Amino acid sequence: MLLSITIGVVCAALYMFFSANSVKEVAGISQSMLRQTSYVANIVNQQVYEIGNHLLNNPDIVTGMFNPEIDHLQEYRVVRALTDVQAGYPFLNFIGIYNGYTERYINNKGVSRQAEAELLDQTSKSSETAYSGLYPRTFKDPVTGAGERVFTFVLKPGFNSYLPKKGAIVININESYIQELVQQMRSNRADFIVIADDVGSILMQSDSESPLVNVGSEAYLNRMLTSKETSGSYTINIAHEKYLVSYVKSKELNWSFVSINRYKDLLSNLGRLRSIVLSIALAMFLAGVGAAIWLTNHMYDPLDKLLRKLNSTYAVRGDGARRKVNEYSLLGEAFQDITDKIASISPALQIAKKSHLLNYFKGSQIDLANRYLEPLKGRDFVAIVLKIDRFAAFSHIHSEQSQSLIRFAVCNIAQELTGMEAIVVATDEIGILGKLDSPILPITMHARLQDVQRHVEEYFKITVSIGIGTIVNTDIEIRNSYEKAKEALLNRFFAGAGRIFYGEDDEESTEEFRYPSALEKALVESIQASRDDNAVKEIDTLAVYVAELPYDQALLCLNQLVISMYRNFALVPACKNEANALMEMATSLTLYETVEEIISELKRICIAVSQAIRAKSKGRQGEIIEEIKAYIEQNYSKPDLSLDFIADQVQLTPGYLGKIFKAQSGLSFSDYLKNVRLEKAKELLLETDDSANTISERIGIFNTTYFYTVFKKKYGVSPAQYRSEALASRLKPPGEKTDTPE
């Protein structure tokens, strides 16, 4: 112990000494790197001033900045000049000038005055306080619509010169340019570099695109901001981890360049140094332990003395010399010998008798003891399978230990009530092997199995479905009977849980499976039109159709329908959650035990999708229908005006548009168009002397016979009669009753 403590103290002291010197060295390297970064930033600042001076030497720029009147030709020359200047500086995003007299913002990027209102308003307020201002920001590209991050320098030429005050030069530098410069200067061991202003607002981070935030109150920057030193370093904990913070302050820009390093990664050789120190300490510790063991064995061995006292011949060779023996090995051999004897006489007959059932059912290769296997007695055999219903809920409610106990109890109940051998075949399945005296099931078999179901439900509050296989003649065919019993249980999918099903011989199906495409189309259209009742009816029709199919075809049909529903509604933003539910349902369809569960879940999802579409499109549908009505009022005279034409204009299917048009207006599209045309025909009959044929063509109906028919059907008189009766009513004295149609 003393040796170990000494080794630990010495190694820890040496490690801390080398670690402290390494940290000091890294801090110096980081500060040197940050000074170079600060120098690069100062050069960028100087280049900005050079660009500003260059622009002020251009008469077009100066005129465009202070011209009290708007001159578009002059502004074009300004844009040309700005573009020529930008060509010489690849790090520029765009350049602009601001004319405070005309409130015009001229730039070579196409950014509008409204888009830069916040920047320009801020520039106007600060025009009296400084020549230049720096604004790290994100602006929206007017062409692509993408956000771009820039450092914006705003120069006010009129601050300390003879030039007018209402004008500014806006120079936007790509943040990525400065970030690349910082990355080039960045040390390989620095986790990230932060550039902050004098109030703690982060201007840029070398490894992040996070929004610009003020972190002056954060401990790792607050200490640097309050320090009067222009450079330095210190250690601090950030998120429960130790970091080394080094900083350099720039007087020209009022910027602070901060390098942040994980303390444990300061030098690559720190980990190696720690490993070497630990290895040496471990080697010395093991050497000390080995020495202690050797001394213990040679100084005092109480077990050896006890054995020699009990047996005088122990560890003595034939020549009488003392022989060295491993006492622990001797005791281990004796214990193993006793264990083997106990294991050889343990009863395994019952296990062997049970194992042969599993071998018959599942074709298992397990053969624990063929010597115990007895020939099956009986002329005929039948396999029966008990399946625990709603097993997912069952396993969720009960622990694994409880599940095992319940399976064992159900197995015992089945064995006692049926008088047949039973075994647990799977986590949700119990197998029963029946030995029959004839190729016909006993009359009481069905009643006994019902007793099993009743007792299981009474004791454990669960239900079991039972599948009965075909009767076979030899024990080799028991597996076939077992497979038939499992196939019979597939009918639970259609008939429901808690029933007894009988297996039958295979019969080839002569009918070809056909997917109900028309039913799927009707269901999708009902959902798109938000007609919940129709959607539910279509799903009920699907349930009836699926119930007539074999199990595998039913699953295929349901799976194809669910995937089709997902394709139709996956891209609808309002139905994102429901689309995910459909995809999850498609991947886990085989886990549903009954078709009723699938139909119920499908109804729930379809109604949710319908409601989401209704909520999203309710307002939009009204707007579309009103636009269509306005279009009809203006273009009713076009003979080719139809539902297909309008649907193509609003990018909707004719069927869907026809449904929402009738739902919103109460009339079909054709009836509404016909009413508008007939109302226009009434006006023309009263206001013009045109013939009925001419009026028919003017309202877009070129079939005169059809015009006469629909006019008389709606108003009860022909067009000529309507005109004559209307004119006659005008000539009658006031107060005299008239039969003029409305």
mmCIF file with all atom_site columns, N, CA, C and O in Angstrom, residues 482-507:
data_model
loop_
_atom_site.group_PDB
_atom_site.id
_atom_site.type_symbol
_atom_site.label_atom_id
_atom_site.label_alt_id
_atom_site.label_comp_id
_atom_site.label_asym_id
_atom_site.label_entity_id
_atom_site.label_seq_id
_atom_site.pdbx_PDB_ins_code
_atom_site.Cartn_x
_atom_site.Cartn_y
_atom_site.Cartn_z
_atom_site.occupancy
_atom_site.B_iso_or_equiv
_atom_site.pdbx_formal_charge
_atom_site.auth_seq_id
_atom_site.auth_comp_id
_atom_site.auth_asym_id
_atom_site.auth_atom_id
_atom_site.pdbx_PDB_model_num
ATOM 1   N N  . TYR A 1 482 ? -50.008 -30.033 -37.500 1.00 0.00 ? 482 TYR A N  1
ATOM 2   C CA . TYR A 1 482 ? -49.685 -28.790 -36.774 1.00 0.00 ? 482 TYR A CA 1
ATOM 3   C C  . TYR A 1 482 ? -49.733 -27.579 -37.714 1.00 0.00 ? 482 TYR A C  1
ATOM 4   O O  . TYR A 1 482 ? -50.277 -26.522 -37.370 1.00 0.00 ? 482 TYR A O  1
ATOM 5   N N  . GLU A 1 483 ? -49.182 -27.722 -38.914 1.00 0.00 ? 483 GLU A N  1
ATOM 6   C CA . GLU A 1 483 ? -49.197 -26.619 -39.882 1.00 0.00 ? 483 GLU A CA 1
ATOM 7   C C  . GLU A 1 483 ? -50.627 -26.296 -40.307 1.00 0.00 ? 483 GLU A C  1
ATOM 8   O O  . GLU A 1 483 ? -50.982 -25.120 -40.488 1.00 0.00 ? 483 GLU A O  1
ATOM 9   N N  . LYS A 1 484 ? -51.482 -27.338 -40.457 1.00 0.00 ? 484 LYS A N  1
ATOM 10  C CA . LYS A 1 484 ? -52.884 -27.096 -40.800 1.00 0.00 ? 484 LYS A CA 1
ATOM 11  C C  . LYS A 1 484 ? -53.610 -26.350 -39.682 1.00 0.00 ? 484 LYS A C  1
ATOM 12  O O  . LYS A 1 484 ? -54.460 -25.485 -39.927 1.00 0.00 ? 484 LYS A O  1
ATOM 13  N N  . ALA A 1 485 ? -53.264 -26.681 -38.431 1.00 0.00 ? 485 ALA A N  1
ATOM 14  C CA . ALA A 1 485 ? -53.879 -25.969 -37.303 1.00 0.00 ? 485 ALA A CA 1
ATOM 15  C C  . ALA A 1 485 ? -53.488 -24.492 -37.316 1.00 0.00 ? 485 ALA A C  1
ATOM 16  O O  . ALA A 1 485 ? -54.315 -23.610 -37.043 1.00 0.00 ? 485 ALA A O  1
ATOM 17  N N  . LYS A 1 486 ? -52.219 -24.191 -37.661 1.00 0.00 ? 486 LYS A N  1
ATOM 18  C CA . LYS A 1 486 ? -51.792 -22.797 -37.727 1.00 0.00 ? 486 LYS A CA 1
ATOM 19  C C  . LYS A 1 486 ? -52.462 -22.074 -38.892 1.00 0.00 ? 486 LYS A C  1
ATOM 20  O O  . LYS A 1 486 ? -52.806 -20.891 -38.790 1.00 0.00 ? 486 LYS A O  1
ATOM 21  N N  . GLU A 1 487 ? -52.637 -22.786 -40.011 1.00 0.00 ? 487 GLU A N  1
ATOM 22  C CA . GLU A 1 487 ? -53.346 -22.176 -41.139 1.00 0.00 ? 487 GLU A CA 1
ATOM 23  C C  . GLU A 1 487 ? -54.798 -21.882 -40.767 1.00 0.00 ? 487 GLU A C  1
ATOM 24  O O  . GLU A 1 487 ? -55.368 -20.864 -41.170 1.00 0.00 ? 487 GLU A O  1
ATOM 25  N N  . ALA A 1 488 ? -55.400 -22.792 -39.998 1.00 0.00 ? 488 ALA A N  1
ATOM 26  C CA . ALA A 1 488 ? -56.783 -22.565 -39.574 1.00 0.00 ? 488 ALA A CA 1
ATOM 27  C C  . ALA A 1 488 ? -56.890 -21.318 -38.710 1.00 0.00 ? 488 ALA A C  1
ATOM 28  O O  . ALA A 1 488 ? -57.879 -20.572 -38.771 1.00 0.00 ? 488 ALA A O  1
ATOM 29  N N  . LEU A 1 489 ? -55.861 -21.055 -37.917 1.00 0.00 ? 489 LEU A N  1
ATOM 30  C CA . LEU A 1 489 ? -55.879 -19.872 -37.053 1.00 0.00 ? 489 LEU A CA 1
ATOM 31  C C  . LEU A 1 489 ? -55.824 -18.573 -37.844 1.00 0.00 ? 489 LEU A C  1
ATOM 32  O O  . LEU A 1 489 ? -56.145 -17.504 -37.314 1.00 0.00 ? 489 LEU A O  1
ATOM 33  N N  . LEU A 1 490 ? -55.413 -18.643 -39.106 1.00 0.00 ? 490 LEU A N  1
ATOM 34  C CA . LEU A 1 490 ? -55.399 -17.434 -39.924 1.00 0.00 ? 490 LEU A CA 1
ATOM 35  C C  . LEU A 1 490 ? -56.808 -16.884 -40.129 1.00 0.00 ? 490 LEU A C  1
ATOM 36  O O  . LEU A 1 490 ? -56.986 -15.699 -40.407 1.00 0.00 ? 490 LEU A O  1
ATOM 37  N N  . ASN A 1 491 ? -57.805 -17.758 -39.992 1.00 0.00 ? 491 ASN A N  1
ATOM 38  C CA . ASN A 1 491 ? -59.194 -17.298 -40.123 1.00 0.00 ? 491 ASN A CA 1
ATOM 39  C C  . ASN A 1 491 ? -59.589 -16.346 -39.005 1.00 0.00 ? 491 ASN A C  1
ATOM 40  O O  . ASN A 1 491 ? -60.613 -15.666 -39.096 1.00 0.00 ? 491 ASN A O  1
ATOM 41  N N  . ARG A 1 492 ? -58.788 -16.314 -37.927 1.00 0.00 ? 492 ARG A N  1
ATOM 42  C CA . ARG A 1 492 ? -59.031 -15.336 -36.864 1.00 0.00 ? 492 ARG A CA 1
ATOM 43  C C  . ARG A 1 492 ? -58.958 -13.923 -37.427 1.00 0.00 ? 492 ARG A C  1
ATOM 44  O O  . ARG A 1 492 ? -59.607 -12.998 -36.921 1.00 0.00 ? 492 ARG A O  1
ATOM 45  N N  . PHE A 1 493 ? -58.172 -13.760 -38.469 1.00 0.00 ? 493 PHE A N  1
ATOM 46  C CA . PHE A 1 493 ? -58.018 -12.444 -39.099 1.00 0.00 ? 493 PHE A CA 1
ATOM 47  C C  . PHE A 1 493 ? -59.356 -11.915 -39.599 1.00 0.00 ? 493 PHE A C  1
ATOM 48  O O  . PHE A 1 493 ? -59.620 -10.713 -39.566 1.00 0.00 ? 493 PHE A O  1
ATOM 49  N N  . PHE A 1 494 ? -60.238 -12.810 -40.062 1.00 0.00 ? 494 PHE A N  1
ATOM 50  C CA . PHE A 1 494 ? -61.518 -12.393 -40.608 1.00 0.00 ? 494 PHE A CA 1
ATOM 51  C C  . PHE A 1 494 ? -62.655 -12.546 -39.593 1.00 0.00 ? 494 PHE A C  1
ATOM 52  O O  . PHE A 1 494 ? -63.512 -11.674 -39.472 1.00 0.00 ? 494 PHE A O  1
ATOM 53  N N  . ALA A 1 495 ? -62.673 -13.684 -38.855 1.00 0.00 ? 495 ALA A N  1
ATOM 54  C CA . ALA A 1 495 ? -63.801 -13.988 -37.979 1.00 0.00 ? 495 ALA A CA 1
ATOM 55  C C  . ALA A 1 495 ? -63.678 -13.335 -36.609 1.00 0.00 ? 495 ALA A C  1
ATOM 56  O O  . ALA A 1 495 ? -64.672 -13.184 -35.900 1.00 0.00 ? 495 ALA A O  1
ATOM 57  N N  . GLY A 1 496 ? -62.473 -12.946 -36.190 1.00 0.00 ? 496 GLY A N  1
ATOM 58  C CA . GLY A 1 496 ? -62.293 -12.347 -34.884 1.00 0.00 ? 496 GLY A CA 1
ATOM 59  C C  . GLY A 1 496 ? -61.647 -13.319 -33.906 1.00 0.00 ? 496 GLY A C  1
ATOM 60  O O  . GLY A 1 496 ? -61.438 -14.500 -34.190 1.00 0.00 ? 496 GLY A O  1
ATOM 61  N N  . ALA A 1 497 ? -61.327 -12.811 -32.708 1.00 0.00 ? 497 ALA A N  1
ATOM 62  C CA . ALA A 1 497 ? -60.592 -13.584 -31.723 1.00 0.00 ? 497 ALA A CA 1
ATOM 63  C C  . ALA A 1 497 ? -61.543 -14.422 -30.876 1.00 0.00 ? 497 ALA A C  1
ATOM 64  O O  . ALA A 1 497 ? -62.759 -14.230 -30.875 1.00 0.00 ? 497 ALA A O  1
ATOM 65  N N  . GLY A 1 498 ? -60.941 -15.381 -30.132 1.00 0.00 ? 498 GLY A N  1
ATOM 66  C CA . GLY A 1 498 ? -61.695 -16.174 -29.171 1.00 0.00 ? 498 GLY A CA 1
ATOM 67  C C  . GLY A 1 498 ? -62.571 -17.241 -29.796 1.00 0.00 ? 498 GLY A C  1
ATOM 68  O O  . GLY A 1 498 ? -63.569 -17.645 -29.198 1.00 0.00 ? 498 GLY A O  1
ATOM 69  N N  . ARG A 1 499 ? -62.225 -17.738 -30.979 1.00 0.00 ? 499 ARG A N  1
ATOM 70  C CA . ARG A 1 499 ? -63.042 -18.746 -31.652 1.00 0.00 ? 499 ARG A CA 1
ATOM 71  C C  . ARG A 1 499 ? -62.242 -20.033 -31.870 1.00 0.00 ? 499 ARG A C  1
ATOM 72  O O  . ARG A 1 499 ? -61.029 -20.077 -31.653 1.00 0.00 ? 499 ARG A O  1
ATOM 73  N N  . ILE A 1 500 ? -62.929 -21.066 -32.330 1.00 0.00 ? 500 ILE A N  1
ATOM 74  C CA . ILE A 1 500 ? -62.304 -22.350 -32.648 1.00 0.00 ? 500 ILE A CA 1
ATOM 75  C C  . ILE A 1 500 ? -62.402 -22.554 -34.157 1.00 0.00 ? 500 ILE A C  1
ATOM 76  O O  . ILE A 1 500 ? -63.487 -22.431 -34.745 1.00 0.00 ? 500 ILE A O  1
ATOM 77  N N  . PHE A 1 501 ? -61.264 -22.860 -34.788 1.00 0.00 ? 501 PHE A N  1
ATOM 78  C CA . PHE A 1 501 ? -61.202 -22.998 -36.239 1.00 0.00 ? 501 PHE A CA 1
ATOM 79  C C  . PHE A 1 501 ? -60.685 -24.393 -36.583 1.00 0.00 ? 501 PHE A C  1
ATOM 80  O O  . PHE A 1 501 ? -59.801 -24.932 -35.907 1.00 0.00 ? 501 PHE A O  1
ATOM 81  N N  . TYR A 1 502 ? -61.203 -24.950 -37.668 1.00 0.00 ? 502 TYR A N  1
ATOM 82  C CA . TYR A 1 502 ? -60.839 -26.295 -38.105 1.00 0.00 ? 502 TYR A CA 1
ATOM 83  C C  . TYR A 1 502 ? -60.029 -26.197 -39.396 1.00 0.00 ? 502 TYR A C  1
ATOM 84  O O  . TYR A 1 502 ? -60.401 -25.479 -40.334 1.00 0.00 ? 502 TYR A O  1
ATOM 85  N N  . GLY A 1 503 ? -58.936 -26.933 -39.430 1.00 0.00 ? 503 GLY A N  1
ATOM 86  C CA . GLY A 1 503 ? -58.110 -26.974 -40.629 1.00 0.00 ? 503 GLY A CA 1
ATOM 87  C C  . GLY A 1 503 ? -58.719 -27.878 -41.670 1.00 0.00 ? 503 GLY A C  1
ATOM 88  O O  . GLY A 1 503 ? -59.382 -28.876 -41.353 1.00 0.00 ? 503 GLY A O  1
ATOM 89  N N  . GLU A 1 504 ? -58.475 -27.538 -42.933 1.00 0.00 ? 504 GLU A N  1
ATOM 90  C CA . GLU A 1 504 ? -59.003 -28.326 -44.032 1.00 0.00 ? 504 GLU A CA 1
ATOM 91  C C  . GLU A 1 504 ? -57.894 -28.591 -45.024 1.00 0.00 ? 504 GLU A C  1
ATOM 92  O O  . GLU A 1 504 ? -56.859 -27.913 -45.040 1.00 0.00 ? 504 GLU A O  1
ATOM 93  N N  . ASP A 1 505 ? -58.111 -29.603 -45.874 1.00 0.00 ? 505 ASP A N  1
ATOM 94  C CA . ASP A 1 505 ? -57.145 -29.904 -46.921 1.00 0.00 ? 505 ASP A CA 1
ATOM 95  C C  . ASP A 1 505 ? -57.099 -28.764 -47.919 1.00 0.00 ? 505 ASP A C  1
ATOM 96  O O  . ASP A 1 505 ? -58.091 -28.057 -48.153 1.00 0.00 ? 505 ASP A O  1
ATOM 97  N N  . ASP A 1 506 ? -55.931 -28.584 -48.535 1.00 0.00 ? 506 ASP A N  1
ATOM 98  C CA . ASP A 1 506 ? -55.737 -27.484 -49.483 1.00 0.00 ? 506 ASP A CA 1
ATOM 99  C C  . ASP A 1 506 ? -56.638 -27.656 -50.693 1.00 0.00 ? 506 ASP A C  1
ATOM 100 O O  . ASP A 1 506 ? -56.785 -28.750 -51.252 1.00 0.00 ? 506 ASP A O  1
ATOM 101 N N  . GLU A 1 507 ? -57.229 -26.579 -51.111 1.00 0.00 ? 507 GLU A N  1
ATOM 102 C CA . GLU A 1 507 ? -58.015 -26.554 -52.342 1.00 0.00 ? 507 GLU A CA 1
ATOM 103 C C  . GLU A 1 507 ? -57.503 -25.414 -53.209 1.00 0.00 ? 507 GLU A C  1
ATOM 104 O O  . GLU A 1 507 ? -57.396 -24.282 -52.759 1.00 0.00 ? 507 GLU A O  1
#
